[in-house]
């Protein structure tokens, strides 16, 4: 049946940080729609250039473009046994498209951890986020600093601040989350798939909670 985990929660809740750890533990890919868009942007593809305006404002990229990109990714051979989805779905229409794509393969979403963090904490986290240009490792100047300032612990790459991690764009991303993405909480709750996790705990404690959630889901 495979393991299909949808990491739900506001921007900055720690979905990516946790998804990377879980993916390593379960030996399945971590698929982040934001990372896929940033990869396109780096390669200056048509899709990347289209996405840029939405990302810079903190608005959602249109569903058809986003769904096409993610469904193609999870259709590849390395995703047949499962995947940790992070940042997708973000609208009800994306969630329905995901269900459709999985059911065509005789599969379905296994569990949806909802990582909860209050808005004020999120603004603090995201404005202090730094990302490795080379390997994508995620740091935080306050909560999870690298050993050497500006340098990735994992690969020695240069750390940078995402263009959309400024206070104004973060506020719009939070607004967008509450308006467009929070209806997914009810959607997955109704399917019996939603499990809340306290995202304010330390990174290791959140990871331990998620492991329990996955064990309870039978994985
Ligand atoms: P998301 O993928 O949900 O946007 P990230 O995993 O990128 O979130 O985390 C956002 C920021 O918060 C990063 O700087 C990360 O290092 C930091 N962070 C992640 N988890 C925690 C935590 N449990 N406590 C404090 N800071 C965290
Ligand atoms: P974060 O985890 O900090 O919220 P992401 O990397 O997930 O940031 O997303 C960055 C931006 O990419 C979003 O603000 C949005 O513009 C775009 N994006 C990512 N995933 C989606 C999606 N599923 N639907 C629409 N837009 C998306
Ligand atoms: Zn790195």
PDB file of N, CA and C in Angstrom, residues 4 12 27 34 39 41 62 76 86 89 92 100 104 133 146 157 160 169 179 193 212 218:
ATOM      1  N   UNK A   4       1.990   7.225   2.568  1.00  0.00           N
ATOM      2  CA  UNK A   4       1.834   8.560   1.997  1.00  0.00           C
ATOM      3  C   UNK A   4       1.457   9.531   3.109  1.00  0.00           C
ATOM      4  N   UNK A  12       6.522  27.713   8.114  1.00  0.00           N
ATOM      5  CA  UNK A  12       7.383  27.927   9.266  1.00  0.00           C
ATOM      6  C   UNK A  12       7.097  27.037  10.458  1.00  0.00           C
ATOM      7  N   UNK A  27      13.193   5.902   4.743  1.00  0.00           N
ATOM      8  CA  UNK A  27      13.818   5.614   3.455  1.00  0.00           C
ATOM      9  C   UNK A  27      12.848   5.784   2.270  1.00  0.00           C
ATOM     10  N   UNK A  34       7.472  23.587  -2.591  1.00  0.00           N
ATOM     11  CA  UNK A  34       8.270  24.819  -2.602  1.00  0.00           C
ATOM     12  C   UNK A  34       9.670  24.560  -3.158  1.00  0.00           C
ATOM     13  N   UNK A  39      13.633  24.928  -7.463  1.00  0.00           N
ATOM     14  CA  UNK A  39      14.518  24.260  -8.420  1.00  0.00           C
ATOM     15  C   UNK A  39      14.231  24.767  -9.842  1.00  0.00           C
ATOM     16  N   UNK A  41      12.918  27.606 -10.592  1.00  0.00           N
ATOM     17  CA  UNK A  41      13.332  29.010 -10.620  1.00  0.00           C
ATOM     18  C   UNK A  41      14.836  29.118 -10.867  1.00  0.00           C
ATOM     19  N   UNK A  62      -1.056  28.962  -9.075  1.00  0.00           N
ATOM     20  CA  UNK A  62      -2.335  28.351  -9.456  1.00  0.00           C
ATOM     21  C   UNK A  62      -2.321  26.813  -9.382  1.00  0.00           C
ATOM     22  N   UNK A  76       7.016   9.188 -10.251  1.00  0.00           N
ATOM     23  CA  UNK A  76       8.292   8.550 -10.607  1.00  0.00           C
ATOM     24  C   UNK A  76       8.535   7.296  -9.761  1.00  0.00           C
ATOM     25  N   UNK A  86       5.335  17.690   1.632  1.00  0.00           N
ATOM     26  CA  UNK A  86       5.531  18.868   2.487  1.00  0.00           C
ATOM     27  C   UNK A  86       5.202  20.110   1.660  1.00  0.00           C
ATOM     28  N   UNK A  89      -0.812  18.954  -0.363  1.00  0.00           N
ATOM     29  CA  UNK A  89      -1.673  19.974  -0.955  1.00  0.00           C
ATOM     30  C   UNK A  89      -1.835  21.210  -0.062  1.00  0.00           C
ATOM     31  N   UNK A  92      -8.148  22.773  -1.241  1.00  0.00           N
ATOM     32  CA  UNK A  92      -9.038  21.613  -1.331  1.00  0.00           C
ATOM     33  C   UNK A  92      -8.943  20.966  -2.706  1.00  0.00           C
ATOM     34  N   UNK A 100      -7.101  11.644  -6.181  1.00  0.00           N
ATOM     35  CA  UNK A 100      -7.354  11.040  -7.499  1.00  0.00           C
ATOM     36  C   UNK A 100      -6.110  10.353  -8.047  1.00  0.00           C
ATOM     37  N   UNK A 104      -5.735   6.174  -8.502  1.00  0.00           N
ATOM     38  CA  UNK A 104      -5.431   5.538  -9.799  1.00  0.00           C
ATOM     39  C   UNK A 104      -4.370   4.455  -9.666  1.00  0.00           C
ATOM     40  N   UNK A 133      22.485  26.904   0.099  1.00  0.00           N
ATOM     41  CA  UNK A 133      22.350  27.051  -1.348  1.00  0.00           C
ATOM     42  C   UNK A 133      22.670  25.754  -2.077  1.00  0.00           C
ATOM     43  N   UNK A 146      23.808  27.123  12.614  1.00  0.00           N
ATOM     44  CA  UNK A 146      24.912  26.289  12.138  1.00  0.00           C
ATOM     45  C   UNK A 146      26.112  26.472  13.072  1.00  0.00           C
ATOM     46  N   UNK A 157      28.365  24.358   2.298  1.00  0.00           N
ATOM     47  CA  UNK A 157      27.795  25.335   1.358  1.00  0.00           C
ATOM     48  C   UNK A 157      27.445  26.661   2.033  1.00  0.00           C
ATOM     49  N   UNK A 160      21.843  31.126   2.812  1.00  0.00           N
ATOM     50  CA  UNK A 160      21.212  32.355   2.337  1.00  0.00           C
ATOM     51  C   UNK A 160      19.824  32.488   2.949  1.00  0.00           C
ATOM     52  N   UNK A 169       6.017  39.590   3.582  1.00  0.00           N
ATOM     53  CA  UNK A 169       5.590  38.417   2.816  1.00  0.00           C
ATOM     54  C   UNK A 169       5.154  37.287   3.743  1.00  0.00           C
ATOM     55  N   UNK A 179      -6.705  31.302   4.963  1.00  0.00           N
ATOM     56  CA  UNK A 179      -7.806  31.403   4.013  1.00  0.00           C
ATOM     57  C   UNK A 179      -7.911  30.156   3.121  1.00  0.00           C
ATOM     58  N   UNK A 193      -7.958  10.985   9.095  1.00  0.00           N
ATOM     59  CA  UNK A 193      -6.512  10.912   8.850  1.00  0.00           C
ATOM     60  C   UNK A 193      -5.706  11.940   9.641  1.00  0.00           C
ATOM     61  N   UNK A 212       5.626   8.504  16.822  1.00  0.00           N
ATOM     62  CA  UNK A 212       4.500   7.851  17.498  1.00  0.00           C
ATOM     63  C   UNK A 212       3.266   7.876  16.593  1.00  0.00           C
ATOM     64  N   UNK A 218       0.284   2.581  11.856  1.00  0.00           N
ATOM     65  CA  UNK A 218       0.674   1.244  11.400  1.00  0.00           C
ATOM     66  C   UNK A 218       1.927   1.214  10.562  1.00  0.00           C
TER      67      UNK A 218
END
